Tab-separated table of C-alpha atoms in Angstrom:
chain	number	residue	atom	x	y	z
A	1128	MET	CA	-27.312	43.966	-56.854
A	1129	LEU	CA	-27.672	40.664	-55.070
A	1130	SER	CA	-31.001	39.411	-53.985
A	1131	GLY	CA	-31.751	38.445	-50.416
A	1132	ARG	CA	-31.481	34.727	-51.158
A	1133	GLN	CA	-28.069	35.231	-52.761
A	1134	LEU	CA	-26.858	37.212	-49.731
A	1135	ILE	CA	-27.894	34.399	-47.421
A	1136	ARG	CA	-25.998	31.872	-49.569
A	1137	CYS	CA	-22.874	34.052	-49.492
A	1138	ALA	CA	-23.092	34.446	-45.745
A	1139	CYS	CA	-23.393	30.684	-45.332
A	1140	SER	CA	-20.390	30.113	-47.598
A	1141	PHE	CA	-18.202	32.418	-45.452
A	1142	ARG	CA	-19.198	30.806	-42.155
A	1143	ILE	CA	-16.310	30.794	-39.680
A	1144	PRO	CA	-15.395	27.240	-38.634
A	1145	VAL	CA	-16.063	26.578	-34.946
A	1146	ARG	CA	-14.011	24.032	-33.024
A	1147	ASN	CA	-16.195	21.744	-30.972
A	1148	LEU	CA	-14.215	21.052	-27.801
A	1149	ARG	CA	-15.906	19.129	-25.012
A	1150	THR	CA	-14.921	20.221	-21.504
A	1151	GLN	CA	-17.146	17.831	-19.552
A	1152	ALA	CA	-17.729	14.114	-19.639
A	1153	ARG	CA	-20.213	13.013	-22.297
A	1154	TYR	CA	-21.720	10.325	-20.090
A	1155	GLU	CA	-22.023	11.109	-16.431
A	1156	TYR	CA	-22.890	8.803	-13.583
A	1157	SER	CA	-24.767	9.950	-10.529
A	1158	PRO	CA	-25.425	7.519	-7.693
A	1159	SER	CA	-29.040	6.626	-7.218
A	1160	GLU	CA	-30.493	8.308	-4.143
A	1161	PRO	CA	-33.879	7.804	-2.538
A	1162	GLU	CA	-36.304	10.634	-3.212
A	1163	GLY	CA	-36.565	13.099	-0.369
A	1164	GLU	CA	-33.412	11.859	1.359
A	1165	ALA	CA	-30.015	13.495	1.267
A	1166	PHE	CA	-26.851	11.530	0.677
A	1167	MET	CA	-25.575	10.043	3.897
A	1168	ARG	CA	-22.240	8.342	4.343
A	1169	PRO	CA	-22.653	4.724	5.410
A	1170	SER	CA	-21.778	3.908	8.978
A	1171	GLY	CA	-18.278	2.586	9.429
A	1172	LEU	CA	-16.899	4.326	6.310
A	1173	THR	CA	-13.900	6.375	7.398
A	1174	THR	CA	-13.023	9.592	5.578
A	1175	PRO	CA	-9.490	10.239	4.288
A	1176	ARG	CA	-8.928	12.883	6.960
A	1177	GLN	CA	-9.837	10.431	9.698
A	1178	LEU	CA	-7.516	7.810	8.226
A	1179	VAL	CA	-4.621	10.276	8.129
A	1180	ARG	CA	-5.365	11.338	11.701
A	1181	TYR	CA	-5.237	7.712	12.773
A	1182	LEU	CA	-2.000	7.060	10.893
A	1183	ASN	CA	-0.373	10.096	12.529
A	1184	GLN	CA	-0.587	8.322	15.874
A	1185	PHE	CA	1.753	5.553	14.697
A	1186	VAL	CA	3.732	6.876	11.699
A	1187	ILE	CA	5.870	10.017	11.751
A	1188	GLY	CA	6.058	12.219	8.665
A	1189	GLN	CA	5.268	10.855	5.183
A	1190	GLU	CA	2.293	13.171	4.775
A	1191	ARG	CA	1.936	12.712	1.025
A	1192	ALA	CA	2.084	8.928	1.258
A	1193	LYS	CA	-0.573	8.980	3.984
A	1194	LYS	CA	-2.869	11.077	1.807
A	1195	ILE	CA	-2.394	8.821	-1.221
A	1196	LEU	CA	-3.099	5.640	0.751
A	1197	SER	CA	-6.054	7.171	2.597
A	1198	VAL	CA	-7.681	8.416	-0.613
A	1199	ALA	CA	-7.051	5.056	-2.305
A	1200	VAL	CA	-8.684	3.165	0.561
A	1201	PHE	CA	-11.638	5.572	0.734
A	1202	ASN	CA	-12.245	5.314	-3.011
A	1203	HIS	CA	-11.957	1.551	-2.700
A	1204	TYR	CA	-14.860	1.562	-0.225
A	1205	ASN	CA	-17.011	3.683	-2.543
A	1206	ARG	CA	-16.057	1.676	-5.632
A	1207	VAL	CA	-16.951	-1.633	-4.011
A	1208	ARG	CA	-20.250	-0.253	-2.744
A	1209	ALA	CA	-21.170	1.161	-6.179
A	1210	ASN	CA	-20.093	-1.918	-8.139
A	1211	PHE	CA	-21.966	-4.351	-5.944
A	1212	SER	CA	-25.093	-2.190	-6.035
A	1213	ASP	CA	-24.896	-2.251	-9.840
A	1214	VAL	CA	-24.630	-6.031	-9.767
A	1215	GLU	CA	-27.786	-6.238	-7.663
A	1216	GLU	CA	-29.643	-3.927	-10.047
A	1217	GLN	CA	-28.531	-5.945	-13.053
A	1218	ALA	CA	-29.604	-9.141	-11.320
A	1219	ASP	CA	-33.080	-7.661	-10.818
A	1220	THR	CA	-33.439	-6.653	-14.468
A	1221	GLN	CA	-31.759	-9.720	-15.937
A	1222	SER	CA	-35.036	-11.589	-16.155
A	1223	TRP	CA	-36.411	-8.874	-18.478
A	1224	HIS	CA	-33.350	-8.735	-20.742
A	1225	GLU	CA	-32.536	-12.446	-20.946
A	1226	MET	CA	-35.653	-14.611	-21.075
A	1227	GLY	CA	-35.726	-17.877	-22.965
A	1228	PRO	CA	-38.045	-20.854	-23.373
A	1229	GLN	CA	-35.912	-22.939	-21.019
A	1230	ASP	CA	-37.120	-20.807	-18.119
A	1231	ALA	CA	-40.502	-22.488	-18.326
A	1232	VAL	CA	-38.958	-25.690	-17.011
A	1233	THR	CA	-38.001	-23.989	-13.755
A	1234	GLY	CA	-41.584	-23.077	-12.991
A	1235	VAL	CA	-41.655	-19.522	-14.321
A	1236	THR	CA	-45.163	-18.382	-15.159
A	1237	THR	CA	-46.264	-17.373	-18.620
A	1238	ALA	CA	-46.687	-13.737	-17.588
A	1239	GLN	CA	-42.999	-13.559	-16.683
A	1240	ILE	CA	-41.893	-15.284	-19.865
A	1241	HIS	CA	-43.909	-12.866	-22.030
A	1242	PRO	CA	-43.798	-9.439	-20.371
A	1243	HIS	CA	-46.407	-6.798	-20.884
A	1244	PRO	CA	-45.968	-4.880	-24.165
A	1245	GLN	CA	-45.698	-1.554	-22.356
A	1246	ARG	CA	-42.849	-2.900	-20.226
A	1247	VAL	CA	-41.035	-4.174	-23.290
A	1248	GLN	CA	-41.144	-0.678	-24.793
A	1249	GLN	CA	-39.693	0.869	-21.629
A	1250	LEU	CA	-36.791	-1.552	-21.301
A	1251	PRO	CA	-34.589	-0.171	-24.123
A	1252	TRP	CA	-34.812	3.331	-22.624
A	1253	GLN	CA	-33.548	2.242	-19.219
A	1254	PRO	CA	-29.855	3.047	-18.694
A	1255	PHE	CA	-27.718	-0.057	-18.720
A	1256	ARG	CA	-24.433	0.281	-16.827
A	1257	PRO	CA	-21.736	-2.289	-17.527
A	1258	TYR	CA	-19.862	-4.016	-14.727
A	1259	PRO	CA	-17.611	-2.838	-13.195
A	1260	MET	CA	-18.698	0.795	-13.114
A	1261	PHE	CA	-15.548	2.152	-11.437
A	1262	GLU	CA	-12.079	0.865	-12.179
A	1263	LYS	CA	-9.555	0.497	-9.397
A	1264	SER	CA	-6.338	2.494	-9.003
A	1265	ASN	CA	-3.544	0.333	-7.643
A	1266	VAL	CA	-0.837	2.042	-5.596
A	1267	LEU	CA	2.968	1.753	-5.623
A	1268	VAL	CA	4.857	2.939	-2.510
A	1269	ILE	CA	8.565	3.713	-2.942
A	1270	GLY	CA	10.851	4.543	-0.041
A	1271	PRO	CA	14.108	3.570	1.659
A	1272	THR	CA	14.208	0.941	4.373
A	1273	GLY	CA	12.956	2.119	7.726
A	1274	SER	CA	10.827	4.945	6.308
A	1275	GLY	CA	7.510	3.399	7.404
A	1276	LYS	CA	6.191	1.453	4.393
A	1277	THR	CA	5.371	-1.764	6.246
A	1278	LEU	CA	4.157	0.131	9.307
A	1279	LEU	CA	1.686	2.049	7.152
A	1280	ALA	CA	0.281	-1.224	5.840
A	1281	ARG	CA	-0.008	-2.838	9.255
A	1282	THR	CA	-1.659	0.257	10.709
A	1283	LEU	CA	-4.184	0.370	7.890
A	1284	ALA	CA	-4.954	-3.310	8.415
A	1285	ARG	CA	-6.033	-2.617	11.997
A	1286	VAL	CA	-8.459	0.170	11.139
A	1287	LEU	CA	-10.030	-1.130	7.917
A	1288	ASP	CA	-13.312	-2.996	7.784
A	1289	VAL	CA	-12.363	-5.023	4.702
A	1290	PRO	CA	-10.064	-8.066	4.516
A	1291	PHE	CA	-6.413	-7.046	4.355
A	1292	SER	CA	-3.520	-9.411	3.604
A	1293	ILE	CA	0.228	-8.788	3.578
A	1294	SER	CA	2.539	-10.875	1.377
A	1295	ASP	CA	6.233	-10.822	0.532
A	1296	ALA	CA	7.250	-10.794	-3.120
A	1297	THR	CA	10.661	-12.350	-2.476
A	1298	SER	CA	9.149	-15.853	-2.262
A	1299	PHE	CA	7.063	-15.566	-5.433
A	1300	THR	CA	8.089	-17.544	-8.509
A	1301	GLN	CA	6.492	-18.316	-11.820
A	1302	ALA	CA	3.918	-21.126	-11.858
A	1303	GLY	CA	5.527	-24.527	-12.102
A	1304	TYR	CA	8.762	-23.672	-10.280
A	1305	VAL	CA	9.910	-24.088	-6.693
A	1306	GLY	CA	8.443	-21.323	-4.556
A	1307	GLU	CA	5.079	-19.689	-3.969
A	1308	ASP	CA	2.695	-18.807	-6.769
A	1309	VAL	CA	1.174	-15.345	-6.882
A	1310	ASP	CA	-2.169	-16.966	-6.047
A	1311	MET	CA	-0.931	-17.304	-2.465
A	1312	ALA	CA	-1.612	-13.589	-1.977
A	1313	ILE	CA	-5.292	-14.202	-2.788
A	1314	GLN	CA	-5.326	-17.266	-0.530
A	1315	ARG	CA	-4.036	-15.148	2.377
A	1316	LEU	CA	-6.746	-12.607	1.586
A	1317	LEU	CA	-9.368	-15.363	1.707
A	1318	GLN	CA	-7.985	-16.502	5.054
A	1319	ALA	CA	-8.178	-12.922	6.383
A	1320	ALA	CA	-11.826	-12.830	5.236
A	1321	ASP	CA	-12.573	-15.929	7.357
A	1322	TRP	CA	-12.946	-18.009	4.177
A	1323	ASP	CA	-15.759	-15.853	2.845
A	1324	PRO	CA	-15.238	-15.466	-0.936
A	1325	ILE	CA	-17.612	-12.498	-1.195
A	1326	ARG	CA	-15.740	-10.458	1.421
A	1327	ALA	CA	-12.413	-11.559	-0.037
A	1328	SER	CA	-13.412	-10.236	-3.476
A	1329	MET	CA	-13.594	-6.701	-2.033
A	1330	GLY	CA	-10.416	-6.779	0.075
A	1331	ILE	CA	-6.974	-5.193	-0.168
A	1332	VAL	CA	-3.752	-7.057	-1.001
A	1333	TYR	CA	-0.469	-5.535	0.164
A	1334	ILE	CA	2.702	-6.986	-1.403
A	1335	ASP	CA	5.997	-5.849	0.101
A	1336	GLU	CA	9.497	-6.027	-1.419
A	1337	ILE	CA	8.084	-5.668	-4.926
A	1338	ASP	CA	11.428	-4.339	-6.171
A	1339	LYS	CA	12.900	-7.826	-5.723
A	1340	ILE	CA	10.948	-9.093	-8.755
A	1341	ALA	CA	12.543	-6.591	-11.128
A	1342	ARG	CA	13.822	-8.110	-14.342
A	1343	LYS	CA	17.375	-9.354	-14.017
A	1344	SER	CA	19.820	-7.839	-16.464
A	1345	GLY	CA	21.119	-10.411	-18.924
A	1346	GLY	CA	24.774	-11.380	-18.576
A	1347	VAL	CA	27.183	-13.846	-20.084
A	1348	GLY	CA	25.663	-17.275	-20.394
A	1349	THR	CA	22.124	-16.186	-19.426
A	1350	GLU	CA	20.758	-15.950	-22.941
A	1351	GLY	CA	17.711	-18.139	-23.331
A	1352	SER	CA	17.195	-18.675	-19.584
A	1353	ARG	CA	13.860	-17.853	-17.936
A	1354	ASP	CA	13.631	-15.243	-15.215
A	1355	VAL	CA	11.173	-17.187	-13.062
A	1356	GLY	CA	11.553	-14.909	-10.043
A	1357	GLY	CA	11.447	-11.587	-11.870
A	1358	GLU	CA	9.691	-10.997	-15.155
A	1359	GLY	CA	7.760	-14.259	-14.811
A	1360	VAL	CA	6.195	-13.043	-11.541
A	1361	GLN	CA	5.334	-9.687	-13.088
A	1362	GLN	CA	3.489	-11.385	-15.931
A	1363	ALA	CA	1.640	-13.596	-13.461
A	1364	LEU	CA	0.538	-10.543	-11.465
A	1365	LEU	CA	-0.897	-8.782	-14.521
A	1366	ARG	CA	-4.107	-10.793	-14.697
A	1367	MET	CA	-4.804	-10.393	-10.985
A	1368	MET	CA	-4.147	-6.639	-11.029
A	1369	GLU	CA	-6.452	-6.107	-14.006
A	1370	GLY	CA	-9.174	-8.391	-12.666
A	1371	SER	CA	-9.688	-12.106	-13.146
A	1372	VAL	CA	-11.133	-15.125	-11.373
A	1373	VAL	CA	-8.480	-16.885	-9.299
A	1374	THR	CA	-9.089	-20.382	-7.974
A	1375	VAL	CA	-7.467	-21.042	-4.605
A	1376	GLN	CA	-7.618	-23.933	-2.178
A	1377	GLY	CA	-9.497	-23.749	1.078
A	1378	ARG	CA	-8.607	-24.483	4.660
A	1379	SER	CA	-8.782	-28.282	4.317
A	1380	SER	CA	-6.434	-28.467	1.344
A	1381	GLY	CA	-3.311	-29.108	3.397
A	1382	LEU	CA	-4.865	-31.975	5.333
A	1383	ASP	CA	-6.531	-33.961	2.582
A	1384	VAL	CA	-3.683	-34.057	0.065
A	1385	PRO	CA	-1.801	-37.369	0.442
A	1386	PRO	CA	1.955	-37.147	0.973
A	1387	THR	CA	4.140	-37.484	-2.094
A	1388	GLY	CA	6.810	-40.154	-2.392
A	1389	ALA	CA	5.171	-42.562	0.056
A	1390	GLY	CA	5.111	-45.404	-2.465
A	1391	ASP	CA	2.443	-46.951	-4.612
A	1392	THR	CA	1.563	-49.761	-2.211
A	1393	ARG	CA	0.282	-47.454	0.527
A	1394	SER	CA	-1.900	-45.425	-1.801
A	1395	ARG	CA	-3.838	-48.424	-3.069
A	1396	SER	CA	-7.361	-49.157	-1.983
A	1397	GLY	CA	-7.604	-50.990	1.289
A	1398	ALA	CA	-3.997	-50.388	2.362
A	1399	ARG	CA	-3.791	-49.967	6.157
A	1400	GLY	CA	-7.530	-49.364	6.363
A	1401	GLN	CA	-7.480	-46.097	4.417
A	1402	SER	CA	-10.377	-45.028	2.250
A	1403	PRO	CA	-9.927	-45.775	-1.461
A	1404	ALA	CA	-10.216	-42.094	-2.412
A	1405	SER	CA	-9.379	-39.143	-0.198
A	1406	PRO	CA	-11.841	-36.214	-0.264
A	1407	ARG	CA	-11.046	-33.427	-2.668
A	1408	PRO	CA	-9.722	-30.179	-1.199
A	1409	GLU	CA	-12.242	-27.360	-1.023
A	1410	THR	CA	-11.642	-24.672	-3.637
A	1411	TYR	CA	-12.857	-21.092	-3.923
A	1412	SER	CA	-13.132	-18.792	-6.924
A	1413	ILE	CA	-12.205	-15.195	-6.096
A	1414	ASP	CA	-12.893	-12.367	-8.535
A	1415	THR	CA	-10.089	-9.786	-8.244
A	1416	SER	CA	-11.901	-7.055	-10.193
A	1417	ASN	CA	-12.655	-5.219	-6.945
A	1418	VAL	CA	-9.473	-6.164	-5.067
A	1419	LEU	CA	-7.124	-3.230	-4.447
A	1420	PHE	CA	-3.397	-3.975	-4.808
A	1421	ILE	CA	-0.776	-1.945	-2.927
A	1422	PHE	CA	2.885	-2.624	-3.702
A	1423	SER	CA	5.907	-1.301	-1.832
A	1424	GLY	CA	9.654	-1.603	-2.009
A	1425	ALA	CA	12.935	0.141	-1.244
A	1426	PHE	CA	14.049	0.249	-4.911
A	1427	VAL	CA	17.764	0.506	-4.192
A	1428	GLY	CA	19.472	2.147	-7.164
A	1429	LEU	CA	16.368	3.817	-8.565
A	1430	ASP	CA	17.681	7.240	-7.581
A	1431	ALA	CA	20.672	6.684	-9.874
A	1432	VAL	CA	18.289	6.001	-12.772
A	1433	VAL	CA	16.448	9.250	-12.057
A	1434	LYS	CA	19.713	11.185	-11.821
A	1435	ARG	CA	20.859	9.944	-15.205
A	1436	ARG	CA	17.571	11.019	-16.738
A	1437	MET	CA	17.547	14.460	-15.097
A	1438	ALA	CA	21.190	15.281	-15.847
A	1439	LYS	CA	21.738	16.955	-19.205
A	1440	GLY	CA	25.426	16.763	-20.085
A	1441	SER	CA	27.082	19.328	-22.335
A	1442	ILE	CA	30.497	20.710	-23.174
A	1443	GLY	CA	32.164	24.000	-22.305
A	1444	PHE	CA	33.534	25.830	-19.288
A	1445	THR	CA	30.059	26.375	-17.756
A	1446	ALA	CA	28.703	22.967	-18.723
A	1447	THR	CA	26.615	20.804	-16.409
A	1448	LEU	CA	28.513	17.592	-15.935
A	1449	THR	CA	26.803	14.250	-15.568
A	1450	PRO	CA	26.768	13.338	-11.860
A	1451	LYS	CA	28.526	10.303	-10.553
A	1452	GLU	CA	26.437	7.507	-9.126
A	1453	ASP	CA	28.324	7.558	-5.815
A	1454	ASP	CA	28.124	11.355	-5.406
A	1455	PRO	CA	24.944	12.187	-3.483
A	1456	GLU	CA	25.731	15.902	-3.363
A	1457	SER	CA	25.941	16.344	-7.092
A	1458	ALA	CA	23.906	19.259	-8.350
A	1459	GLY	CA	23.100	17.594	-11.630
A	1460	SER	CA	20.557	15.283	-10.023
A	1461	VAL	CA	18.091	18.057	-9.149
A	1462	PRO	CA	16.219	20.537	-11.342
A	1463	PHE	CA	17.728	23.951	-12.035
A	1464	PHE	CA	14.944	25.824	-10.248
A	1465	THR	CA	14.681	24.780	-6.613
A	1466	SER	CA	12.351	25.801	-3.796
A	1467	ASN	CA	13.197	28.743	-1.554
A	1468	ARG	CA	12.036	26.900	1.528
A	1469	GLY	CA	15.401	25.258	1.979
A	1470	THR	CA	14.090	21.731	2.382
A	1471	SER	CA	16.185	18.803	1.244
A	1472	HIS	CA	15.242	17.544	-2.187
A	1473	ASN	CA	14.122	13.956	-2.560
A	1474	VAL	CA	15.190	12.468	-5.878
A	1475	LEU	CA	12.503	9.776	-5.720
A	1476	ASP	CA	9.789	12.449	-5.976
A	1477	MET	CA	10.683	12.819	-9.664
A	1478	VAL	CA	10.168	9.133	-10.493
A	1479	GLU	CA	8.369	8.512	-13.775
A	1480	PRO	CA	7.119	5.282	-15.352
A	1481	THR	CA	10.055	5.263	-17.748
A	1482	ASP	CA	12.426	5.085	-14.779
A	1483	LEU	CA	10.631	2.022	-13.449
A	1484	VAL	CA	10.879	0.365	-16.853
A	1485	LYS	CA	14.630	0.993	-16.929
A	1486	TYR	CA	14.853	-0.374	-13.402
A	1487	GLY	CA	13.522	-3.737	-14.564
A	1488	PHE	CA	9.716	-3.687	-14.694
A	1489	ILE	CA	7.765	-4.471	-17.830
A	1490	PRO	CA	5.622	-1.627	-19.240
A	1491	GLU	CA	2.395	-3.596	-18.776
A	1492	PHE	CA	3.085	-3.872	-15.053
A	1493	VAL	CA	3.944	-0.192	-14.609
A	1494	SER	CA	0.871	0.994	-16.528
A	1495	ARG	CA	-1.373	-0.786	-14.018
A	1496	LEU	CA	0.011	1.344	-11.158
A	1497	PRO	CA	-1.403	4.843	-11.720
A	1498	SER	CA	-0.719	6.082	-8.160
A	1499	ILE	CA	2.909	6.314	-7.011
A	1500	ALA	CA	3.751	7.449	-3.468
A	1501	THR	CA	7.343	8.198	-2.481
A	1502	LEU	CA	8.602	8.233	1.096
A	1503	PRO	CA	11.643	10.394	1.911
A	1504	PRO	CA	14.166	9.201	4.505
A	1505	LEU	CA	13.475	10.224	8.085
A	1506	THR	CA	15.312	13.272	9.418
A	1507	VAL	CA	16.788	13.707	12.907
A	1508	PRO	CA	13.637	15.473	14.269
A	1509	ASP	CA	11.492	12.692	12.786
A	1510	LEU	CA	13.621	10.053	14.493
A	1511	HIS	CA	13.282	11.926	17.786
A	1512	ARG	CA	9.505	11.798	17.448
A	1513	VAL	CA	9.704	8.077	16.677
A	1514	LEU	CA	11.577	7.604	19.936
A	1515	THR	CA	9.167	9.530	22.139
A	1516	GLU	CA	5.856	10.656	20.583
A	1517	VAL	CA	4.169	7.887	18.604
A	1518	ARG	CA	2.174	5.076	20.118
A	1519	GLY	CA	4.443	2.170	20.905
A	1520	SER	CA	7.555	4.359	20.805
A	1521	LEU	CA	10.919	2.792	21.544
A	1522	VAL	CA	11.391	4.731	24.778
A	1523	SER	CA	8.016	3.560	26.078
A	1524	GLN	CA	8.808	-0.024	25.073
A	1525	TYR	CA	12.148	-0.153	26.880
A	1526	THR	CA	10.703	1.698	29.876
A	1527	ALA	CA	7.975	-0.939	30.194
A	1528	LEU	CA	10.541	-3.708	29.617
A	1529	PHE	CA	12.679	-2.508	32.531
A	1530	SER	CA	9.594	-2.008	34.718
A	1531	TYR	CA	8.832	-5.748	34.504
A	1532	SER	CA	12.090	-6.269	36.414
A	1533	GLY	CA	11.278	-3.507	38.911
A	1534	VAL	CA	13.781	-1.051	37.369
A	1535	GLU	CA	13.103	2.561	36.385
A	1536	ILE	CA	15.119	3.966	33.480
A	1537	LYS	CA	15.334	7.560	32.235
A	1538	PHE	CA	16.943	9.184	29.192
A	1539	THR	CA	18.125	12.772	29.047
A	1540	SER	CA	17.239	15.037	26.129
A	1541	ALA	CA	20.878	15.225	25.046
A	1542	ALA	CA	21.086	11.435	25.045
A	1543	LEU	CA	18.006	11.075	22.847
A	1544	GLU	CA	19.304	13.676	20.409
A	1545	GLN	CA	22.650	11.900	20.187
A	1546	ILE	CA	20.880	8.573	19.567
A	1547	CYS	CA	18.942	10.122	16.667
A	1548	ARG	CA	22.114	11.559	15.155
A	1549	LYS	CA	23.793	8.189	15.308
A	1550	ALA	CA	20.798	6.538	13.678
A	1551	SER	CA	20.774	9.148	10.904
A	1552	GLU	CA	24.472	8.564	10.177
A	1553	ARG	CA	24.098	4.807	10.384
A	1554	GLY	CA	21.096	4.634	8.047
A	1555	GLY	CA	18.181	2.278	8.186
A	1556	GLY	CA	15.615	4.805	9.394
A	1557	ALA	CA	13.492	3.737	12.326
A	1558	ARG	CA	14.991	0.245	12.244
A	1559	GLY	CA	18.406	1.764	12.872
A	1560	LEU	CA	17.116	3.254	16.120
A	1561	ARG	CA	16.365	-0.158	17.571
A	1562	GLY	CA	19.835	-1.422	16.727
A	1563	ILE	CA	21.435	1.504	18.542
A	1564	MET	CA	19.134	1.104	21.550
A	1565	GLU	CA	19.896	-2.585	21.813
A	1566	LYS	CA	23.618	-1.950	21.786
A	1567	LEU	CA	23.297	0.932	24.262
A	1568	LEU	CA	21.114	-0.923	26.783
A	1569	LEU	CA	22.865	-4.283	26.606
A	1570	GLU	CA	24.805	-3.825	29.855
A	1571	PRO	CA	21.868	-2.369	31.870
A	1572	MET	CA	19.578	-5.163	30.685
A	1573	TYR	CA	22.206	-7.681	31.794
A	1574	GLU	CA	23.135	-6.134	35.175
A	1575	ALA	CA	19.835	-4.730	36.473
A	1576	PRO	CA	17.474	-7.772	36.644
A	1577	GLY	CA	17.865	-9.728	39.896
A	1578	SER	CA	20.259	-7.226	41.484
A	1579	SER	CA	19.975	-4.297	43.869
A	1580	VAL	CA	19.790	-1.840	40.977
A	1581	ARG	CA	16.471	0.002	40.858
A	1582	TYR	CA	17.282	3.141	38.845
A	1583	VAL	CA	19.238	3.567	35.582
A	1584	LEU	CA	20.191	6.892	33.954
A	1585	ILE	CA	21.308	7.252	30.321
A	1586	ASP	CA	22.934	10.605	29.481
A	1587	GLU	CA	24.898	11.956	26.534
A	1588	ASP	CA	28.263	10.611	27.747
A	1589	VAL	CA	26.799	7.116	27.980
A	1590	VAL	CA	25.611	7.306	24.356
A	1591	LEU	CA	29.036	8.553	23.263
A	1592	GLU	CA	30.599	5.605	25.116
A	1593	LYS	CA	32.622	7.864	27.366
A	1594	LYS	CA	31.312	6.190	30.504
A	1595	PRO	CA	28.978	3.310	31.431
A	1596	ALA	CA	25.392	3.722	32.542
A	1597	VAL	CA	24.825	5.087	36.053
A	1598	TYR	CA	22.973	2.862	38.555
A	1599	TRP	CA	21.205	3.622	41.843
A	1600	SER	CA	19.733	1.331	44.461
A	1601	ARG	CA	16.223	1.416	45.924
A	1602	SER	CA	17.073	3.922	48.671
A	1603	GLU	CA	18.743	6.338	46.259
A	1604	GLY	CA	15.666	7.407	44.332
A	1605	THR	CA	16.017	11.062	45.350
A	1606	ALA	CA	19.609	11.194	44.135
A	1607	PHE	CA	18.591	9.547	40.871
A	1608	ARG	CA	15.942	12.149	40.107
A	1609	ALA	CA	18.213	15.007	41.183
A	1610	ALA	CA	20.924	13.777	38.790
A	1611	TRP	CA	18.411	13.537	35.949
A	1612	MET	CA	17.130	17.088	36.622
A	1613	ASN	CA	20.674	18.461	36.769
A	1614	GLU	CA	21.427	16.943	33.383
A	1615	GLU	CA	18.298	18.501	31.909
A	1616	ARG	CA	19.070	21.914	33.406
A	1617	GLY	CA	22.606	21.789	32.124
A	1618	LYS	CA	21.277	21.041	28.664
A	1619	GLN	CA	18.927	24.035	28.805
A	1620	VAL	CA	21.690	26.372	29.965
């Protein structure tokens, strides 16, 4: 027989091991709220739904990209507000944490230099939150030309309450070479903030054509050469994306710098009555820790990289062959299980960071872009909506352009549909629509101004180049509208 103490020891020795798995964050952060007051959204802070609703008025389709950009901008507002509130709190408590004898020189009283003992005991128990509290999530937008990448950025710039700058990556080079440094993007942001460094440190930087700085593949004779416009620019952008202090020149920098190559005699003191030393250009230090970076590009050829990764070649009669790069209808570029909705599959939706590395970006650059938004090419119904529905549509633009010359122009539904089909076959997205419209309306824009023509009708045969545009004079307005209605009725029948 075992005693009770021995039974307890045996039970403890056969204890089943329990796996301690944490399902929640160990340290949580809750924003400080005034007692007795509920959380209220600050005035002027737009919700993601409101941003998407505003973008829908100018950009057709691209719902996922709109959501990603709207959420990124909304979180950027909250992150900036939280980080700057933490800085203010740390500034208030800094005198209690860092107090030295040198503070007595500045006029600080003895009571502030030596705090009360009870306060000293409470200080270690106060939560100390490092800066920054929330890290930023930079965004990469991938889509073909004409899909609305630049329009999304310009539309966001009009509605946002923070400084917003747009730069082009094609002109960026590594520091020390001919071209623009990456610091020019921060200088444009400072200019958009009306030269206020505090507002500029919480702005948004949009860099277009980011795919142009992909690392160039080494060829014959390029060994040992520096890629100053590709990998060098990526390495220069790393410190700004992560967060660093960038020193840029102010508004008077271009006026105070003396011209180069003017000779030594003119730069001496007293030459031609100039001052011996020109004033130094004003400089600003911008902290990019709270600056949100949004990159976009067409990434031509990235779909081929994704296809090669998705295709799994094998041998045999029923083998899946590796698709050709010039075969867009190859079944090997899509997953085996497809959706039953019948929608066209976008290869760019399956982009992974490894694909971007193979495309020419360094891993450090790709890892700093956690959010990737892909834009599919516009379909024929989307192009039709671009022509007629959005604000500033092409039809409304050309209608207003003809009205300045006292001419009224109308398009039939069949003509607009044929224009969209041509644009879809031609490529270029929404930009392809303008090219077709310019070619189609060249003769009317040349003949109508300053003539007796007051009405112009564009039907399907005009778009197909079977006949020229039909003109009517001022007294033939009834016939013009009757012809337009007959064309519409014939289309409906």
